[in-house]
Short mmCIF file of C-alpha atoms in Angstrom, two decimals:
data_model
loop_
_atom_site.label_atom_id
_atom_site.label_comp_id
_atom_site.label_asym_id
_atom_site.label_seq_id
_atom_site.Cartn_x
_atom_site.Cartn_y
_atom_site.Cartn_z
CA MET A 1 8.88 -26.74 -3.27
CA LYS A 2 6.49 -25.54 -0.57
CA ILE A 3 5.75 -21.86 -0.06
CA LYS A 4 4.70 -20.52 3.34
CA ILE A 5 3.51 -16.91 3.50
CA VAL A 6 3.52 -15.20 6.91
CA SER A 7 1.16 -12.23 7.06
CA THR A 8 -2.07 -10.77 8.28
CA TYR A 9 -4.89 -12.06 6.10
CA PRO A 10 -8.63 -11.42 5.60
CA PRO A 11 -10.90 -11.17 7.52
CA THR A 12 -8.29 -8.94 9.19
CA LYS A 13 -8.76 -5.53 7.61
CA CYS A 14 -5.47 -3.88 6.71
CA GLY A 15 -3.46 -3.09 3.60
CA ILE A 16 -0.98 -5.92 4.20
CA ALA A 17 -3.78 -8.48 4.55
CA GLU A 18 -5.39 -7.37 1.29
CA HIS A 19 -2.04 -7.35 -0.50
CA THR A 20 -1.33 -10.90 0.67
CA LYS A 21 -4.73 -12.12 -0.46
CA GLN A 22 -4.08 -10.77 -3.95
CA LEU A 23 -0.58 -12.28 -4.01
CA VAL A 24 -1.90 -15.69 -2.98
CA ASN A 25 -4.50 -15.62 -5.77
CA ALA A 26 -1.81 -14.57 -8.26
CA LEU A 27 0.47 -17.42 -7.17
CA LYS A 28 -2.38 -19.91 -7.53
CA ASN A 29 -2.86 -18.68 -11.09
CA ALA A 30 0.86 -19.39 -11.58
CA GLN A 31 0.35 -23.00 -10.33
CA ILE A 32 1.69 -22.40 -6.81
CA ASN A 33 -0.58 -23.06 -3.84
CA PRO A 34 1.02 -21.36 -0.81
CA GLU A 35 0.27 -22.13 2.81
CA ILE A 36 -0.86 -19.09 4.83
CA ILE A 37 0.63 -18.62 8.30
CA GLU A 38 -1.84 -16.02 9.47
CA ILE A 39 -0.95 -13.31 11.99
CA LYS A 40 -4.27 -13.03 13.82
CA ARG A 41 -2.99 -10.89 16.71
CA PRO A 42 -0.72 -8.32 15.02
CA THR A 43 -0.66 -5.88 17.96
CA THR A 44 -0.22 -8.32 20.84
CA SER A 45 2.48 -7.74 23.45
CA ASN A 46 2.80 -11.46 24.17
CA PRO A 47 6.15 -12.72 22.79
CA PHE A 48 5.02 -16.35 23.02
CA TYR A 49 2.37 -15.69 20.37
CA PHE A 50 5.08 -14.94 17.80
CA LEU A 51 7.34 -17.75 19.02
CA ASN A 52 4.47 -20.19 18.52
CA LEU A 53 3.83 -18.65 15.10
CA ALA A 54 7.51 -19.18 14.24
CA ARG A 55 7.29 -22.79 15.43
CA GLU A 56 4.26 -23.34 13.18
CA THR A 57 6.08 -21.72 10.25
CA ALA A 58 9.23 -23.84 10.65
CA LYS A 59 7.35 -27.12 11.14
CA GLY A 60 7.86 -29.54 8.26
CA SER A 61 9.94 -27.14 6.18
CA SER A 62 13.10 -28.05 4.26
CA LYS A 63 15.83 -26.43 2.17
CA GLU A 64 13.60 -26.94 -0.87
CA ASP A 65 11.01 -24.52 0.56
CA ILE A 66 10.46 -20.78 0.80
CA ILE A 67 9.20 -18.83 3.81
CA HIS A 68 7.89 -15.47 2.58
CA ILE A 69 7.28 -12.85 5.28
CA GLN A 70 5.21 -9.73 4.68
CA PHE A 71 6.83 -7.17 6.98
CA HIS A 72 5.52 -3.94 8.44
CA LEU A 73 6.13 -2.69 11.97
CA THR A 74 2.40 -2.66 12.69
CA ILE A 75 1.87 -6.43 12.34
CA PHE A 76 4.64 -7.96 14.46
CA GLY A 77 3.46 -7.07 17.95
CA LYS A 78 4.42 -4.40 20.49
CA LEU A 79 7.06 -4.74 23.17
CA PHE A 80 5.62 -3.42 26.46
CA TRP A 81 2.64 -2.18 24.37
CA ILE A 82 4.96 0.55 22.99
CA LEU A 83 7.63 -0.63 20.50
CA PRO A 84 5.91 -1.82 17.30
CA GLY A 85 7.21 -4.72 15.26
CA PHE A 86 9.71 -5.79 17.91
CA TYR A 87 8.84 -9.48 17.77
CA ILE A 88 10.06 -9.86 14.20
CA THR A 89 13.45 -10.26 15.92
CA LEU A 90 12.33 -13.33 17.90
CA PHE A 91 10.43 -14.69 14.93
CA LEU A 92 13.44 -14.56 12.60
CA PHE A 93 15.84 -15.92 15.22
CA TRP A 94 13.64 -18.97 15.72
CA LEU A 95 13.35 -19.60 11.98
CA LYS A 96 17.09 -19.44 11.50
CA LEU A 97 17.59 -21.98 14.29
CA PHE A 98 14.98 -24.48 13.15
CA THR A 99 14.69 -24.33 9.38
CA LYS A 100 16.96 -24.39 6.32
CA SER A 101 14.33 -22.85 4.07
CA LYS A 102 15.15 -19.65 2.23
CA ILE A 103 13.60 -16.66 3.99
CA VAL A 104 12.15 -13.96 1.73
CA MET A 105 10.81 -10.70 3.11
CA SER A 106 8.60 -8.09 1.45
CA LEU A 107 9.35 -4.68 2.94
CA HIS A 108 6.18 -2.60 2.95
CA ASP A 109 7.81 0.47 4.45
CA SER A 110 11.42 1.66 4.29
CA PRO A 111 12.08 5.13 5.74
CA SER A 112 14.94 7.12 4.27
CA LYS A 113 17.63 8.67 6.44
CA GLU A 114 17.38 12.02 4.66
CA TYR A 115 13.66 12.39 5.32
CA SER A 116 13.91 11.13 8.89
CA MET A 117 16.68 13.56 9.82
CA LYS A 118 14.69 16.47 8.35
CA GLY A 119 11.59 15.46 10.27
CA GLY A 120 10.69 15.96 13.89
CA LYS A 121 11.73 14.03 16.96
CA LYS A 122 9.28 11.22 16.21
CA GLU A 123 10.75 10.60 12.74
CA ARG A 124 14.32 10.57 14.06
CA VAL A 125 13.50 8.21 16.92
CA LEU A 126 11.70 5.88 14.52
CA PHE A 127 14.72 5.87 12.20
CA TYR A 128 17.07 4.84 15.01
CA TYR A 129 14.60 2.15 16.07
CA TYR A 130 14.56 0.86 12.49
CA GLN A 131 18.36 0.65 12.66
CA PHE A 132 17.97 -1.84 15.50
CA ILE A 133 15.33 -3.85 13.61
CA TYR A 134 17.41 -3.91 10.43
CA ILE A 135 20.28 -5.63 12.27
CA PHE A 136 18.07 -8.73 12.51
CA LEU A 137 16.60 -8.37 9.03
CA LYS A 138 20.04 -8.28 7.41
CA MET A 139 21.31 -11.12 9.61
CA PHE A 140 18.48 -13.59 9.04
CA VAL A 141 16.67 -12.75 5.77
CA ASP A 142 18.05 -14.27 2.56
CA TYR A 143 16.26 -12.04 0.05
CA PHE A 144 14.19 -8.85 0.09
CA ILE A 145 11.34 -7.59 -2.09
CA VAL A 146 10.40 -3.91 -2.35
CA HIS A 147 7.65 -2.20 -4.33
CA SER A 148 9.58 0.58 -6.06
CA GLU A 149 13.02 1.51 -7.37
CA GLN A 150 13.09 4.23 -4.73
CA GLY A 151 12.60 1.59 -2.05
CA LYS A 152 15.44 -0.45 -3.53
CA ASN A 153 17.74 2.58 -3.54
CA ILE A 154 16.84 3.45 0.08
CA ASN A 155 17.57 -0.08 1.27
CA ILE A 156 20.89 -0.22 -0.56
CA LYS A 157 22.06 3.27 0.40
CA ASP A 158 20.63 3.84 3.89
CA TRP A 159 20.23 0.28 5.18
CA LYS A 160 23.26 -1.30 3.48
CA ILE A 161 21.42 -4.26 2.00
CA SER A 162 23.43 -5.85 -0.79
CA LYS A 163 21.94 -5.09 -4.20
CA GLU A 164 22.30 -8.80 -5.02
CA LYS A 165 19.80 -9.59 -2.24
CA ILE A 166 16.96 -7.26 -3.22
CA GLU A 167 14.45 -7.10 -6.06
CA THR A 168 11.74 -4.67 -7.10
CA LEU A 169 8.29 -6.14 -7.70
CA ASN A 170 5.77 -3.35 -8.14
CA MET A 171 2.46 -3.31 -6.30
CA GLY A 172 0.14 -5.61 -8.23
CA LEU A 173 -2.86 -4.18 -10.07
CA PRO A 174 -6.23 -6.00 -10.09
CA THR A 175 -7.06 -8.26 -13.02
CA ASN A 176 -10.79 -8.79 -12.35
CA ILE A 177 -11.83 -5.52 -13.99
CA ILE A 178 -15.52 -5.12 -14.85
CA LYS A 179 -16.20 -2.44 -17.43
CA ILE A 180 -19.62 -0.74 -17.26
CA ASN A 181 -21.00 2.25 -19.16
CA LYS A 182 -19.73 5.42 -17.46
CA GLU A 183 -22.93 7.45 -17.65
CA LYS A 184 -24.99 4.49 -16.47
CA CYS A 185 -22.76 4.23 -13.39
CA LYS A 186 -22.97 7.97 -12.70
CA LYS A 187 -26.75 7.75 -12.84
CA SER A 188 -26.84 4.78 -10.48
CA LEU A 189 -24.83 6.83 -7.95
CA GLY A 190 -27.27 9.73 -8.23
CA TYR A 191 -24.94 12.01 -10.20
CA PRO A 192 -25.97 11.82 -13.87
CA LYS A 193 -23.83 13.94 -16.21
CA LYS A 194 -21.63 15.10 -13.32
CA LYS A 195 -17.84 15.06 -13.12
CA ILE A 196 -16.85 12.81 -10.21
CA LEU A 197 -13.77 13.15 -8.02
CA LEU A 198 -12.96 10.20 -5.78
CA ILE A 199 -10.95 9.86 -2.56
CA LEU A 200 -10.56 6.17 -1.81
CA GLY A 201 -9.18 4.62 1.38
CA TYR A 202 -9.52 4.62 5.18
CA ILE A 203 -10.32 7.96 6.83
CA ARG A 204 -7.00 9.18 8.22
CA GLY A 205 -5.84 12.27 10.10
CA SER A 206 -2.77 12.41 7.86
CA LYS A 207 -4.93 13.20 4.80
CA ASN A 208 -5.78 16.82 4.09
CA TYR A 209 -9.47 16.53 3.21
CA ASP A 210 -9.96 20.28 3.70
CA LEU A 211 -7.64 20.89 0.76
CA VAL A 212 -9.88 18.95 -1.63
CA LEU A 213 -13.06 20.46 -0.20
CA ASN A 214 -11.65 23.97 -0.70
CA THR A 215 -10.67 22.99 -4.24
CA LEU A 216 -14.18 21.69 -4.91
CA LYS A 217 -15.58 25.06 -3.84
CA LYS A 218 -13.51 26.68 -6.61
CA LEU A 219 -14.75 24.30 -9.31
CA ASP A 220 -17.84 24.32 -11.47
CA LYS A 221 -20.96 23.09 -9.63
CA ASN A 222 -21.09 20.22 -12.10
CA VAL A 223 -18.16 18.64 -10.22
CA VAL A 224 -18.88 16.42 -7.18
CA LEU A 225 -16.73 14.58 -4.66
CA LEU A 226 -17.17 11.05 -3.30
CA ILE A 227 -15.20 9.99 -0.22
CA VAL A 228 -15.06 6.22 0.16
CA GLY A 229 -13.59 4.53 3.22
CA ALA A 230 -14.41 3.59 6.77
CA VAL A 231 -13.01 5.02 9.98
CA GLN A 232 -10.57 2.30 11.07
CA LEU A 233 -8.95 3.92 14.12
CA GLU A 234 -10.74 5.42 17.12
CA LYS A 235 -8.68 8.61 16.92
CA ASP A 236 -9.90 9.24 13.36
CA LYS A 237 -13.55 9.56 14.33
CA LEU A 238 -12.81 13.23 14.97
CA VAL A 239 -11.39 13.49 11.43
CA TYR A 240 -14.69 12.21 10.06
CA GLU A 241 -16.64 14.73 12.12
CA ASN A 242 -14.39 17.55 10.91
CA ILE A 243 -15.04 16.57 7.29
CA LEU A 244 -18.77 16.89 7.91
CA LYS A 245 -18.26 20.31 9.54
CA LYS A 246 -16.16 21.55 6.64
CA ILE A 247 -18.75 20.39 4.11
CA LYS A 248 -21.40 22.33 5.96
CA GLU A 249 -19.18 25.40 6.36
CA LEU A 250 -18.54 25.52 2.59
CA HIS A 251 -22.19 24.73 1.73
CA LEU A 252 -21.18 21.65 -0.25
CA GLU A 253 -23.82 19.28 1.10
CA LYS A 254 -25.22 18.59 -2.38
CA ARG A 255 -21.79 18.08 -3.94
CA VAL A 256 -20.06 15.77 -1.44
CA LYS A 257 -21.05 12.31 -0.28
CA LEU A 258 -19.28 10.13 2.30
CA LEU A 259 -20.03 6.57 1.29
CA GLY A 260 -18.15 4.80 4.10
CA PHE A 261 -17.22 1.18 3.42
CA VAL A 262 -18.17 0.00 -0.06
CA LYS A 263 -18.54 -3.73 -0.75
CA ASP A 264 -16.32 -5.34 -3.37
CA GLU A 265 -19.27 -6.07 -5.65
CA GLU A 266 -20.22 -2.37 -5.65
CA MET A 267 -16.73 -1.08 -6.49
CA PRO A 268 -16.88 -1.54 -10.30
CA SER A 269 -19.86 0.80 -10.58
CA LEU A 270 -18.09 3.40 -8.45
CA LEU A 271 -14.77 3.15 -10.29
CA ASN A 272 -16.34 3.22 -13.75
CA ALA A 273 -18.17 6.43 -12.79
CA THR A 274 -15.03 8.22 -11.57
CA ASP A 275 -13.30 10.95 -13.60
CA ILE A 276 -10.33 11.61 -11.27
CA GLY A 277 -8.91 9.66 -8.36
CA ILE A 278 -7.23 11.88 -5.75
CA ASP A 279 -4.61 10.35 -3.43
CA LEU A 280 -3.92 12.43 -0.31
CA ARG A 281 -1.30 10.22 1.30
CA SER A 282 1.43 12.37 2.76
CA GLN A 283 4.08 9.88 3.89
CA GLY A 284 7.43 11.50 3.31
CA GLY A 285 10.67 10.06 2.05
CA GLY A 286 10.27 6.31 2.39
CA ASP A 287 9.23 3.55 0.03
CA PHE A 288 5.47 3.61 -0.30
CA ALA A 289 2.92 2.07 -2.65
CA SER A 290 -0.85 2.53 -2.64
CA SER A 291 -3.27 -0.36 -3.14
CA THR A 292 -6.15 2.05 -3.77
CA MET A 293 -4.11 3.82 -6.45
CA ALA A 294 -3.39 0.42 -8.02
CA MET A 295 -7.13 -0.22 -8.19
CA GLU A 296 -7.79 3.15 -9.85
CA LEU A 297 -5.01 2.64 -12.40
CA ALA A 298 -6.43 -0.80 -13.24
CA TYR A 299 -9.70 0.93 -14.10
CA ASN A 300 -7.84 3.46 -16.25
CA ILE A 301 -8.80 6.40 -14.01
CA PRO A 302 -6.59 9.51 -14.22
CA VAL A 303 -4.93 9.72 -10.80
CA LEU A 304 -3.78 12.90 -9.06
CA ALA A 305 -1.52 12.39 -6.03
CA GLN A 306 0.51 14.52 -3.65
CA ASN A 307 4.11 14.81 -4.79
CA ILE A 308 5.70 12.68 -2.06
CA PRO A 309 8.85 10.96 -3.40
CA SER A 310 7.22 7.56 -4.09
CA PHE A 311 4.50 9.09 -6.24
CA GLU A 312 6.80 11.59 -7.92
CA ASN A 313 9.10 8.73 -8.92
CA LEU A 314 6.16 6.73 -10.29
CA LYS A 315 5.11 9.76 -12.33
CA ASN A 316 8.62 10.32 -13.71
CA LYS A 317 9.33 6.67 -14.47
CA GLU A 318 5.96 5.43 -15.75
CA GLY A 319 4.04 8.60 -16.63
CA CYS A 320 0.81 6.97 -15.43
CA ILE A 321 -0.17 9.51 -12.73
CA GLU A 322 -0.10 13.27 -12.22
CA THR A 323 1.08 14.92 -9.00
CA PHE A 324 0.39 18.20 -7.24
CA GLN A 325 2.38 20.21 -4.72
CA GLU A 326 1.66 18.95 -1.23
CA ASN A 327 -0.99 21.06 0.56
CA ASP A 328 -1.02 23.60 -2.32
CA LEU A 329 -4.62 24.64 -3.00
CA ASN A 330 -3.89 26.55 -6.20
CA ASP A 331 -1.81 23.77 -7.73
CA LEU A 332 -4.40 21.11 -6.86
CA THR A 333 -7.19 23.23 -8.35
CA LYS A 334 -5.19 23.79 -11.53
CA LYS A 335 -4.33 20.09 -11.91
CA VAL A 336 -7.94 18.98 -11.29
CA LYS A 337 -9.18 21.32 -14.01
CA ASP A 338 -6.53 20.01 -16.37
CA LEU A 339 -7.56 16.39 -15.79
CA LEU A 340 -11.24 17.22 -16.18
CA TYR A 341 -11.11 19.35 -19.31
CA ASN A 342 -7.83 18.69 -21.18
CA PRO A 343 -8.51 15.78 -23.59
CA ALA A 344 -4.84 15.36 -24.54
CA LYS A 345 -3.76 15.11 -20.89
CA ILE A 346 -6.56 12.67 -20.07
CA LYS A 347 -5.76 10.48 -23.09
CA GLY A 348 -2.03 10.45 -22.25
CA LEU A 349 -2.59 9.33 -18.65
CA LYS A 350 -5.05 6.64 -19.69
CA LEU A 351 -2.59 5.26 -22.26
CA LYS A 352 0.27 5.14 -19.76
CA SER A 353 -1.88 3.60 -17.02
CA LYS A 354 -2.94 0.85 -19.44
CA GLU A 355 0.71 0.12 -20.24
CA TYR A 356 1.54 0.07 -16.54
CA TRP A 357 -1.32 -2.35 -15.87
CA GLU A 358 -0.18 -4.69 -18.65
CA ASN A 359 3.28 -4.97 -17.05
CA ASN A 360 2.24 -5.01 -13.39
CA ASN A 361 -1.16 -6.67 -13.04
CA TRP A 362 -1.38 -9.38 -10.40
CA ASP A 363 -1.02 -12.21 -12.92
CA GLU A 364 2.32 -10.75 -14.02
CA ILE A 365 3.44 -10.20 -10.42
CA GLY A 366 2.50 -13.82 -9.62
CA LYS A 367 4.69 -15.08 -12.47
CA LYS A 368 7.61 -12.87 -11.40
CA THR A 369 7.29 -13.96 -7.77
CA LYS A 370 7.24 -17.63 -8.79
CA LYS A 371 10.37 -17.08 -10.88
CA LEU A 372 12.09 -15.52 -7.86
CA TYR A 373 11.12 -18.45 -5.62
CA LEU A 374 12.49 -20.97 -8.10
CA SER A 375 15.79 -19.15 -8.48
CA LEU A 376 16.28 -19.05 -4.69
CA VAL A 377 15.43 -22.74 -4.24
CA ASN A 378 17.85 -23.70 -7.02
CA LYS A 379 20.60 -21.73 -5.27
CA ASN A 380 19.78 -23.43 -1.99
CA LEU A 381 20.08 -26.88 -3.55
CA LYS A 382 23.51 -26.29 -5.09
#
């Protein structure tokens, strides 16, 4: 059995690339050494790039093999530089013509019909475009993987994927955790004996940084905020500038630090120093999982996230995070205080996050993915 994984991959910097890197390492730990078919030009408008990629993927494959595609609209090209993800259609068509391998697809984003119809014109147009894309996914993909039960329900209900062809494998949590004394880490960051709030991830216009800065203004001066993440998109440079302006406006210069990109070897010190991780992602009603949240949970950090459906479901099912009302200053302030000063609440979240890590760390996800591969190959050989 050979495994070929089609995805962006480091040094490309994106969430899908990082996810795939972790999955590959997990599979190696499970005694599977996959071949990477790397998407190096995810935004190209050249269809021949993806046809050549499909040719490379199909080459030398057999019915004993698995082709595992990581799918998101942003990494399969743009038709006429406008329609994202369009070339997944050509890619899948080629594979179905020239290989008998089982095709597995991880869906990293599945919008719900309910949310899309309640949204604006952009959300509705995107939903109808997804309907076109899903015609090809359902026609050519043998098995789907999603990262939450909500995602599974959306794909069964809204996209009519058979429940026998879809499985939930949660977002993997890091296993290479380095524990360091908390106060020592705080001191190394320049904030000894302070309470540290952390926002982790790329600077994005969709994140309401003002909300957290206004909350910080309401908190004791012993509480500080660290914002970690680079500006990835040109349009978000203005977001970065606006954060700086808001910090100055609220006179929080001594209590907020923008650290930009932090190297992997520096992350343990940062995470061990953190008292609360705040997740500002505001994606609405689709399936969504956060790699930065996974990292924080692995380090047993109490996490506070906006109550979008994916996070609300995680809270209700696993009890490992707390949520706050989206864009609600008073609720966020109340929840932050609770997670800073309520020992019972802190202890409860830490216990649940440890349990969640034990069941969903990358080693466990690697074993579950291997089991899935084997079951599909056995079916193919019958």
